[in-house]
C-alpha cells in the first residue's frame, strides 16, 4: 500500500514539475515573440472596429503553439497520430499569422482548413461517424455522408472560436473552460494521457490570459490573433472527435461534445 502511494505521489510530483515548466516556457515565449512582433509589424492597430490603445502584438496563439508543439514533439505517444496533428496546427498557425499580418482572403483560409480536415479524415480516420441517440430511437449513423459532414463540423468549430476572439479575455477564458471540461470527462473515463494533454494546453494559455487582460500592465498586452484562434478550434474538434467517435473506446457521447462547444457555436450562429 505504501509503495502504491509512493508511486502515485511521484507521478503527481513529476506532473507538477512538468506543468511548471510549461507555464514558464509559455511565458518566456510570449515575451520573446512580443519583441519580434513589433520588429516585423505583426501587431493589431486601432481602427473604427477596434477600440484598444496602441499597436498590440498578435503572438498569443504562436506562443501557445510553440509550447504545445515542444510538449507533443518530446512525447509523441500522448496523442494518436501526433505527427499529423502537429503538422496541421503548424499550417493553421502559419496561415493565421500571415492573415494577421496581411489580411488574406477568407476563401484561402477556408480552403486550407478544408484540406487539413480531409487529411485528418484520410490519414487518422477521425470523422463524425454518428451523432448518438438524440431522438431515443438508437444511434444515428451518418454513413457515406460522414466525411462531408465532418468537413463542415471542423470548419464550423474553427471559425466559431475565431469569431469569439473580440473581447479581452473572452477567447482565453472560454478555451480554458473548454479544455478543462474535456480533461474532467477524460479523467472520469480513466484516459489520463489525453486529459493531461488538455491540462497542458490550459497551463500554456494562462500566461497569455494574464497578459491579454493587462494584469502585467497594458503596455505588455498581447492578442491571440487568427493564428491562435484557428489552432484552438482545430485542437478542440480533434480532441472531441477522438473522444466521441472512436468505436472501440467512446469516452463521451456526441451530444456531450456538442454542449462543450455550444457557446462559440451559438455565438457564430447569432452573428
PDB file of N, CA and C in Angstrom, residues 178-255:
ATOM      1  N   UNK A 178     -13.272  25.168 -21.855  1.00  0.00           N
ATOM      2  CA  UNK A 178     -13.489  24.059 -22.788  1.00  0.00           C
ATOM      3  C   UNK A 178     -12.511  22.917 -22.557  1.00  0.00           C
ATOM      4  N   UNK A 179     -11.211  23.237 -22.518  1.00  0.00           N
ATOM      5  CA  UNK A 179     -10.201  22.187 -22.331  1.00  0.00           C
ATOM      6  C   UNK A 179     -10.276  21.582 -20.930  1.00  0.00           C
ATOM      7  N   UNK A 180     -10.630  22.381 -19.937  1.00  0.00           N
ATOM      8  CA  UNK A 180     -10.790  21.851 -18.583  1.00  0.00           C
ATOM      9  C   UNK A 180     -11.958  20.873 -18.526  1.00  0.00           C
ATOM     10  N   UNK A 181     -13.042  21.202 -19.219  1.00  0.00           N
ATOM     11  CA  UNK A 181     -14.208  20.309 -19.257  1.00  0.00           C
ATOM     12  C   UNK A 181     -13.846  18.976 -19.913  1.00  0.00           C
ATOM     13  N   UNK A 182     -13.111  19.049 -21.026  1.00  0.00           N
ATOM     14  CA  UNK A 182     -12.690  17.821 -21.697  1.00  0.00           C
ATOM     15  C   UNK A 182     -11.783  16.998 -20.789  1.00  0.00           C
ATOM     16  N   UNK A 183     -10.876  17.685 -20.074  1.00  0.00           N
ATOM     17  CA  UNK A 183      -9.953  16.984 -19.173  1.00  0.00           C
ATOM     18  C   UNK A 183     -10.707  16.264 -18.062  1.00  0.00           C
ATOM     19  N   UNK A 184     -11.723  16.906 -17.496  1.00  0.00           N
ATOM     20  CA  UNK A 184     -12.508  16.285 -16.418  1.00  0.00           C
ATOM     21  C   UNK A 184     -13.207  15.021 -16.918  1.00  0.00           C
ATOM     22  N   UNK A 185     -13.838  15.119 -18.096  1.00  0.00           N
ATOM     23  CA  UNK A 185     -14.548  13.957 -18.652  1.00  0.00           C
ATOM     24  C   UNK A 185     -13.578  12.831 -18.962  1.00  0.00           C
ATOM     25  N   UNK A 186     -12.427  13.151 -19.541  1.00  0.00           N
ATOM     26  CA  UNK A 186     -11.447  12.122 -19.880  1.00  0.00           C
ATOM     27  C   UNK A 186     -10.874  11.460 -18.625  1.00  0.00           C
ATOM     28  N   UNK A 187     -10.666  12.253 -17.568  1.00  0.00           N
ATOM     29  CA  UNK A 187     -10.182  11.681 -16.309  1.00  0.00           C
ATOM     30  C   UNK A 187     -11.203  10.729 -15.708  1.00  0.00           C
ATOM     31  N   UNK A 188     -12.482  11.103 -15.779  1.00  0.00           N
ATOM     32  CA  UNK A 188     -13.540  10.233 -15.265  1.00  0.00           C
ATOM     33  C   UNK A 188     -13.600   8.916 -16.034  1.00  0.00           C
ATOM     34  N   UNK A 189     -13.180   8.967 -17.314  1.00  0.00           N
ATOM     35  CA  UNK A 189     -13.164   7.764 -18.146  1.00  0.00           C
ATOM     36  C   UNK A 189     -11.792   7.070 -18.128  1.00  0.00           C
ATOM     37  N   UNK A 190     -10.929   7.542 -17.211  1.00  0.00           N
ATOM     38  CA  UNK A 190      -9.596   6.938 -16.992  1.00  0.00           C
ATOM     39  C   UNK A 190      -8.653   7.075 -18.175  1.00  0.00           C
ATOM     40  N   UNK A 191      -8.915   8.038 -19.059  1.00  0.00           N
ATOM     41  CA  UNK A 191      -7.962   8.312 -20.138  1.00  0.00           C
ATOM     42  C   UNK A 191      -7.087   9.490 -19.675  1.00  0.00           C
ATOM     43  N   UNK A 192      -6.145   9.175 -18.780  1.00  0.00           N
ATOM     44  CA  UNK A 192      -5.350  10.229 -18.148  1.00  0.00           C
ATOM     45  C   UNK A 192      -4.354  10.867 -19.111  1.00  0.00           C
ATOM     46  N   UNK A 193      -3.963  10.134 -20.138  1.00  0.00           N
ATOM     47  CA  UNK A 193      -2.988  10.661 -21.090  1.00  0.00           C
ATOM     48  C   UNK A 193      -3.549  11.850 -21.863  1.00  0.00           C
ATOM     49  N   UNK A 194      -4.743  11.685 -22.451  1.00  0.00           N
ATOM     50  CA  UNK A 194      -5.373  12.793 -23.168  1.00  0.00           C
ATOM     51  C   UNK A 194      -5.799  13.897 -22.213  1.00  0.00           C
ATOM     52  N   UNK A 195      -6.232  13.510 -21.012  1.00  0.00           N
ATOM     53  CA  UNK A 195      -6.631  14.508 -20.014  1.00  0.00           C
ATOM     54  C   UNK A 195      -5.450  15.398 -19.647  1.00  0.00           C
ATOM     55  N   UNK A 196      -4.273  14.799 -19.472  1.00  0.00           N
ATOM     56  CA  UNK A 196      -3.073  15.581 -19.149  1.00  0.00           C
ATOM     57  C   UNK A 196      -2.711  16.532 -20.281  1.00  0.00           C
ATOM     58  N   UNK A 197      -2.950  16.109 -21.526  1.00  0.00           N
ATOM     59  CA  UNK A 197      -2.683  16.991 -22.662  1.00  0.00           C
ATOM     60  C   UNK A 197      -3.584  18.233 -22.589  1.00  0.00           C
ATOM     61  N   UNK A 198      -4.845  18.035 -22.232  1.00  0.00           N
ATOM     62  CA  UNK A 198      -5.762  19.172 -22.086  1.00  0.00           C
ATOM     63  C   UNK A 198      -5.297  20.115 -20.980  1.00  0.00           C
ATOM     64  N   UNK A 199      -4.811  19.536 -19.877  1.00  0.00           N
ATOM     65  CA  UNK A 199      -4.314  20.357 -18.767  1.00  0.00           C
ATOM     66  C   UNK A 199      -3.087  21.146 -19.202  1.00  0.00           C
ATOM     67  N   UNK A 200      -2.224  20.513 -19.993  1.00  0.00           N
ATOM     68  CA  UNK A 200      -1.031  21.196 -20.517  1.00  0.00           C
ATOM     69  C   UNK A 200      -1.436  22.406 -21.363  1.00  0.00           C
ATOM     70  N   UNK A 201      -2.475  22.239 -22.196  1.00  0.00           N
ATOM     71  CA  UNK A 201      -2.949  23.347 -23.031  1.00  0.00           C
ATOM     72  C   UNK A 201      -3.476  24.476 -22.155  1.00  0.00           C
ATOM     73  N   UNK A 202      -4.218  24.123 -21.098  1.00  0.00           N
ATOM     74  CA  UNK A 202      -4.747  25.140 -20.177  1.00  0.00           C
ATOM     75  C   UNK A 202      -3.609  25.923 -19.529  1.00  0.00           C
ATOM     76  N   UNK A 203      -2.602  25.213 -19.038  1.00  0.00           N
ATOM     77  CA  UNK A 203      -1.462  25.865 -18.381  1.00  0.00           C
ATOM     78  C   UNK A 203      -0.692  26.737 -19.373  1.00  0.00           C
ATOM     79  N   UNK A 204      -0.553  26.260 -20.607  1.00  0.00           N
ATOM     80  CA  UNK A 204       0.156  27.032 -21.632  1.00  0.00           C
ATOM     81  C   UNK A 204      -0.575  28.323 -21.974  1.00  0.00           C
ATOM     82  N   UNK A 205      -1.901  28.343 -21.778  1.00  0.00           N
ATOM     83  CA  UNK A 205      -2.692  29.525 -22.114  1.00  0.00           C
ATOM     84  C   UNK A 205      -2.765  30.536 -20.976  1.00  0.00           C
ATOM     85  N   UNK A 206      -2.466  30.117 -19.763  1.00  0.00           N
ATOM     86  CA  UNK A 206      -2.578  31.017 -18.612  1.00  0.00           C
ATOM     87  C   UNK A 206      -1.720  32.281 -18.751  1.00  0.00           C
ATOM     88  N   UNK A 207      -0.441  32.186 -19.158  1.00  0.00           N
ATOM     89  CA  UNK A 207       0.342  33.413 -19.335  1.00  0.00           C
ATOM     90  C   UNK A 207      -0.279  34.365 -20.361  1.00  0.00           C
ATOM     91  N   UNK A 208      -0.834  33.795 -21.446  1.00  0.00           N
ATOM     92  CA  UNK A 208      -1.498  34.640 -22.447  1.00  0.00           C
ATOM     93  C   UNK A 208      -2.674  35.384 -21.835  1.00  0.00           C
ATOM     94  N   UNK A 209      -3.493  34.678 -21.064  1.00  0.00           N
ATOM     95  CA  UNK A 209      -4.668  35.309 -20.456  1.00  0.00           C
ATOM     96  C   UNK A 209      -4.245  36.441 -19.527  1.00  0.00           C
ATOM     97  N   UNK A 210      -3.202  36.216 -18.734  1.00  0.00           N
ATOM     98  CA  UNK A 210      -2.717  37.247 -17.813  1.00  0.00           C
ATOM     99  C   UNK A 210      -2.277  38.503 -18.564  1.00  0.00           C
ATOM    100  N   UNK A 211      -1.558  38.305 -19.671  1.00  0.00           N
ATOM    101  CA  UNK A 211      -1.068  39.450 -20.439  1.00  0.00           C
ATOM    102  C   UNK A 211      -2.182  40.070 -21.269  1.00  0.00           C
ATOM    103  N   UNK A 212      -3.085  39.264 -21.778  1.00  0.00           N
ATOM    104  CA  UNK A 212      -4.198  39.779 -22.565  1.00  0.00           C
ATOM    105  C   UNK A 212      -5.110  40.672 -21.733  1.00  0.00           C
ATOM    106  N   UNK A 213      -5.316  40.307 -20.474  1.00  0.00           N
ATOM    107  CA  UNK A 213      -6.169  41.092 -19.581  1.00  0.00           C
ATOM    108  C   UNK A 213      -5.441  42.292 -18.978  1.00  0.00           C
ATOM    109  N   UNK A 214      -4.155  42.418 -19.258  1.00  0.00           N
ATOM    110  CA  UNK A 214      -3.405  43.572 -18.757  1.00  0.00           C
ATOM    111  C   UNK A 214      -2.982  43.450 -17.311  1.00  0.00           C
ATOM    112  N   UNK A 215      -2.937  42.215 -16.778  1.00  0.00           N
ATOM    113  CA  UNK A 215      -2.533  42.021 -15.384  1.00  0.00           C
ATOM    114  C   UNK A 215      -1.108  42.495 -15.160  1.00  0.00           C
ATOM    115  N   UNK A 216      -0.257  42.336 -16.172  1.00  0.00           N
ATOM    116  CA  UNK A 216       1.135  42.779 -16.076  1.00  0.00           C
ATOM    117  C   UNK A 216       1.339  44.181 -16.624  1.00  0.00           C
ATOM    118  N   UNK A 217       0.244  44.896 -16.833  1.00  0.00           N
ATOM    119  CA  UNK A 217       0.317  46.249 -17.377  1.00  0.00           C
ATOM    120  C   UNK A 217      -0.165  46.303 -18.820  1.00  0.00           C
ATOM    121  N   UNK A 218      -0.879  47.370 -19.156  1.00  0.00           N
ATOM    122  CA  UNK A 218      -1.421  47.494 -20.511  1.00  0.00           C
ATOM    123  C   UNK A 218      -0.342  47.583 -21.570  1.00  0.00           C
ATOM    124  N   UNK A 219       0.829  48.074 -21.210  1.00  0.00           N
ATOM    125  CA  UNK A 219       1.894  48.193 -22.215  1.00  0.00           C
ATOM    126  C   UNK A 219       2.440  46.829 -22.630  1.00  0.00           C
ATOM    127  N   UNK A 220       2.143  45.798 -21.833  1.00  0.00           N
ATOM    128  CA  UNK A 220       2.580  44.434 -22.168  1.00  0.00           C
ATOM    129  C   UNK A 220       1.435  43.595 -22.718  1.00  0.00           C
ATOM    130  N   UNK A 221       0.326  44.211 -23.068  1.00  0.00           N
ATOM    131  CA  UNK A 221      -0.834  43.465 -23.550  1.00  0.00           C
ATOM    132  C   UNK A 221      -0.549  42.799 -24.899  1.00  0.00           C
ATOM    133  N   UNK A 222      -1.107  41.614 -25.094  1.00  0.00           N
ATOM    134  CA  UNK A 222      -0.989  40.897 -26.358  1.00  0.00           C
ATOM    135  C   UNK A 222      -2.356  40.354 -26.753  1.00  0.00           C
ATOM    136  N   UNK A 223      -2.525  40.070 -28.038  1.00  0.00           N
ATOM    137  CA  UNK A 223      -3.743  39.457 -28.549  1.00  0.00           C
ATOM    138  C   UNK A 223      -3.426  38.059 -29.078  1.00  0.00           C
ATOM    139  N   UNK A 224      -4.467  37.238 -29.170  1.00  0.00           N
ATOM    140  CA  UNK A 224      -4.299  35.864 -29.661  1.00  0.00           C
ATOM    141  C   UNK A 224      -4.030  35.847 -31.152  1.00  0.00           C
ATOM    142  N   UNK A 225      -4.823  36.586 -31.928  1.00  0.00           N
ATOM    143  CA  UNK A 225      -4.675  36.587 -33.379  1.00  0.00           C
ATOM    144  C   UNK A 225      -5.342  35.375 -34.011  1.00  0.00           C
ATOM    145  N   UNK A 226      -5.536  35.426 -35.324  1.00  0.00           N
ATOM    146  CA  UNK A 226      -6.140  34.304 -36.049  1.00  0.00           C
ATOM    147  C   UNK A 226      -5.289  33.041 -35.943  1.00  0.00           C
ATOM    148  N   UNK A 227      -3.978  33.228 -35.798  1.00  0.00           N
ATOM    149  CA  UNK A 227      -3.079  32.076 -35.666  1.00  0.00           C
ATOM    150  C   UNK A 227      -3.480  31.215 -34.476  1.00  0.00           C
ATOM    151  N   UNK A 228      -3.852  31.861 -33.381  1.00  0.00           N
ATOM    152  CA  UNK A 228      -4.214  31.124 -32.179  1.00  0.00           C
ATOM    153  C   UNK A 228      -5.641  30.625 -32.184  1.00  0.00           C
ATOM    154  N   UNK A 229      -6.572  31.462 -32.615  1.00  0.00           N
ATOM    155  CA  UNK A 229      -7.988  31.072 -32.560  1.00  0.00           C
ATOM    156  C   UNK A 229      -8.283  29.892 -33.478  1.00  0.00           C
ATOM    157  N   UNK A 230      -7.680  29.853 -34.670  1.00  0.00           N
ATOM    158  CA  UNK A 230      -7.896  28.722 -35.570  1.00  0.00           C
ATOM    159  C   UNK A 230      -7.256  27.454 -35.024  1.00  0.00           C
ATOM    160  N   UNK A 231      -6.065  27.590 -34.450  1.00  0.00           N
ATOM    161  CA  UNK A 231      -5.381  26.436 -33.871  1.00  0.00           C
ATOM    162  C   UNK A 231      -6.180  25.856 -32.708  1.00  0.00           C
ATOM    163  N   UNK A 232      -6.733  26.725 -31.871  1.00  0.00           N
ATOM    164  CA  UNK A 232      -7.516  26.267 -30.721  1.00  0.00           C
ATOM    165  C   UNK A 232      -8.779  25.549 -31.189  1.00  0.00           C
ATOM    166  N   UNK A 233      -9.483  26.116 -32.159  1.00  0.00           N
ATOM    167  CA  UNK A 233     -10.689  25.485 -32.676  1.00  0.00           C
ATOM    168  C   UNK A 233     -10.404  24.114 -33.251  1.00  0.00           C
ATOM    169  N   UNK A 234      -9.313  23.989 -33.998  1.00  0.00           N
ATOM    170  CA  UNK A 234      -8.955  22.696 -34.597  1.00  0.00           C
ATOM    171  C   UNK A 234      -8.571  21.684 -33.521  1.00  0.00           C
ATOM    172  N   UNK A 235      -7.831  22.134 -32.507  1.00  0.00           N
ATOM    173  CA  UNK A 235      -7.420  21.240 -31.424  1.00  0.00           C
ATOM    174  C   UNK A 235      -8.627  20.729 -30.652  1.00  0.00           C
ATOM    175  N   UNK A 236      -9.583  21.607 -30.377  1.00  0.00           N
ATOM    176  CA  UNK A 236     -10.798  21.213 -29.651  1.00  0.00           C
ATOM    177  C   UNK A 236     -11.560  20.144 -30.429  1.00  0.00           C
ATOM    178  N   UNK A 237     -11.782  20.376 -31.720  1.00  0.00           N
ATOM    179  CA  UNK A 237     -12.578  19.427 -32.508  1.00  0.00           C
ATOM    180  C   UNK A 237     -11.811  18.111 -32.687  1.00  0.00           C
ATOM    181  N   UNK A 238     -10.484  18.148 -32.784  1.00  0.00           N
ATOM    182  CA  UNK A 238      -9.687  16.914 -32.883  1.00  0.00           C
ATOM    183  C   UNK A 238      -9.878  16.074 -31.606  1.00  0.00           C
ATOM    184  N   UNK A 239      -9.781  16.720 -30.441  1.00  0.00           N
ATOM    185  CA  UNK A 239      -9.931  16.002 -29.177  1.00  0.00           C
ATOM    186  C   UNK A 239     -11.347  15.466 -28.995  1.00  0.00           C
ATOM    187  N   UNK A 240     -12.348  16.254 -29.396  1.00  0.00           N
ATOM    188  CA  UNK A 240     -13.732  15.809 -29.250  1.00  0.00           C
ATOM    189  C   UNK A 240     -14.041  14.635 -30.165  1.00  0.00           C
ATOM    190  N   UNK A 241     -13.529  14.666 -31.387  1.00  0.00           N
ATOM    191  CA  UNK A 241     -13.713  13.528 -32.293  1.00  0.00           C
ATOM    192  C   UNK A 241     -12.990  12.291 -31.761  1.00  0.00           C
ATOM    193  N   UNK A 242     -11.798  12.489 -31.205  1.00  0.00           N
ATOM    194  CA  UNK A 242     -11.042  11.370 -30.648  1.00  0.00           C
ATOM    195  C   UNK A 242     -11.796  10.719 -29.487  1.00  0.00           C
ATOM    196  N   UNK A 243     -12.491  11.550 -28.705  1.00  0.00           N
ATOM    197  CA  UNK A 243     -13.178  11.046 -27.509  1.00  0.00           C
ATOM    198  C   UNK A 243     -14.561  10.480 -27.795  1.00  0.00           C
ATOM    199  N   UNK A 244     -15.196  10.931 -28.877  1.00  0.00           N
ATOM    200  CA  UNK A 244     -16.605  10.554 -29.085  1.00  0.00           C
ATOM    201  C   UNK A 244     -16.856   9.662 -30.297  1.00  0.00           C
ATOM    202  N   UNK A 245     -15.845   9.475 -31.160  1.00  0.00           N
ATOM    203  CA  UNK A 245     -16.100   8.770 -32.420  1.00  0.00           C
ATOM    204  C   UNK A 245     -15.276   7.513 -32.642  1.00  0.00           C
ATOM    205  N   UNK A 246     -14.324   7.225 -31.740  1.00  0.00           N
ATOM    206  CA  UNK A 246     -13.534   6.002 -31.897  1.00  0.00           C
ATOM    207  C   UNK A 246     -14.351   4.827 -31.371  1.00  0.00           C
ATOM    208  N   UNK A 247     -14.693   3.906 -32.251  1.00  0.00           N
ATOM    209  CA  UNK A 247     -15.657   2.850 -31.918  1.00  0.00           C
ATOM    210  C   UNK A 247     -15.263   1.985 -30.724  1.00  0.00           C
ATOM    211  N   UNK A 248     -13.971   1.681 -30.598  1.00  0.00           N
ATOM    212  CA  UNK A 248     -13.571   0.768 -29.528  1.00  0.00           C
ATOM    213  C   UNK A 248     -13.354   1.464 -28.185  1.00  0.00           C
ATOM    214  N   UNK A 249     -13.418   2.775 -28.143  1.00  0.00           N
ATOM    215  CA  UNK A 249     -13.223   3.493 -26.881  1.00  0.00           C
ATOM    216  C   UNK A 249     -13.958   4.836 -26.931  1.00  0.00           C
ATOM    217  N   UNK A 250     -15.268   4.787 -26.806  1.00  0.00           N
ATOM    218  CA  UNK A 250     -16.059   6.012 -26.803  1.00  0.00           C
ATOM    219  C   UNK A 250     -16.024   6.597 -25.395  1.00  0.00           C
ATOM    220  N   UNK A 251     -15.383   7.757 -25.252  1.00  0.00           N
ATOM    221  CA  UNK A 251     -15.174   8.354 -23.935  1.00  0.00           C
ATOM    222  C   UNK A 251     -16.249   9.360 -23.564  1.00  0.00           C
ATOM    223  N   UNK A 252     -16.978   9.856 -24.555  1.00  0.00           N
ATOM    224  CA  UNK A 252     -18.096  10.766 -24.282  1.00  0.00           C
ATOM    225  C   UNK A 252     -19.109  10.675 -25.406  1.00  0.00           C
ATOM    226  N   UNK A 253     -20.360  10.968 -25.098  1.00  0.00           N
ATOM    227  CA  UNK A 253     -21.401  10.942 -26.122  1.00  0.00           C
ATOM    228  C   UNK A 253     -21.250  12.149 -27.046  1.00  0.00           C
ATOM    229  N   UNK A 254     -21.608  12.012 -28.327  1.00  0.00           N
ATOM    230  CA  UNK A 254     -21.501  13.139 -29.256  1.00  0.00           C
ATOM    231  C   UNK A 254     -22.243  14.387 -28.783  1.00  0.00           C
ATOM    232  N   UNK A 255     -23.410  14.197 -28.135  1.00  0.00           N
ATOM    233  CA  UNK A 255     -24.161  15.357 -27.660  1.00  0.00           C
ATOM    234  C   UNK A 255     -23.406  16.089 -26.553  1.00  0.00           C
TER     235      UNK A 255
END
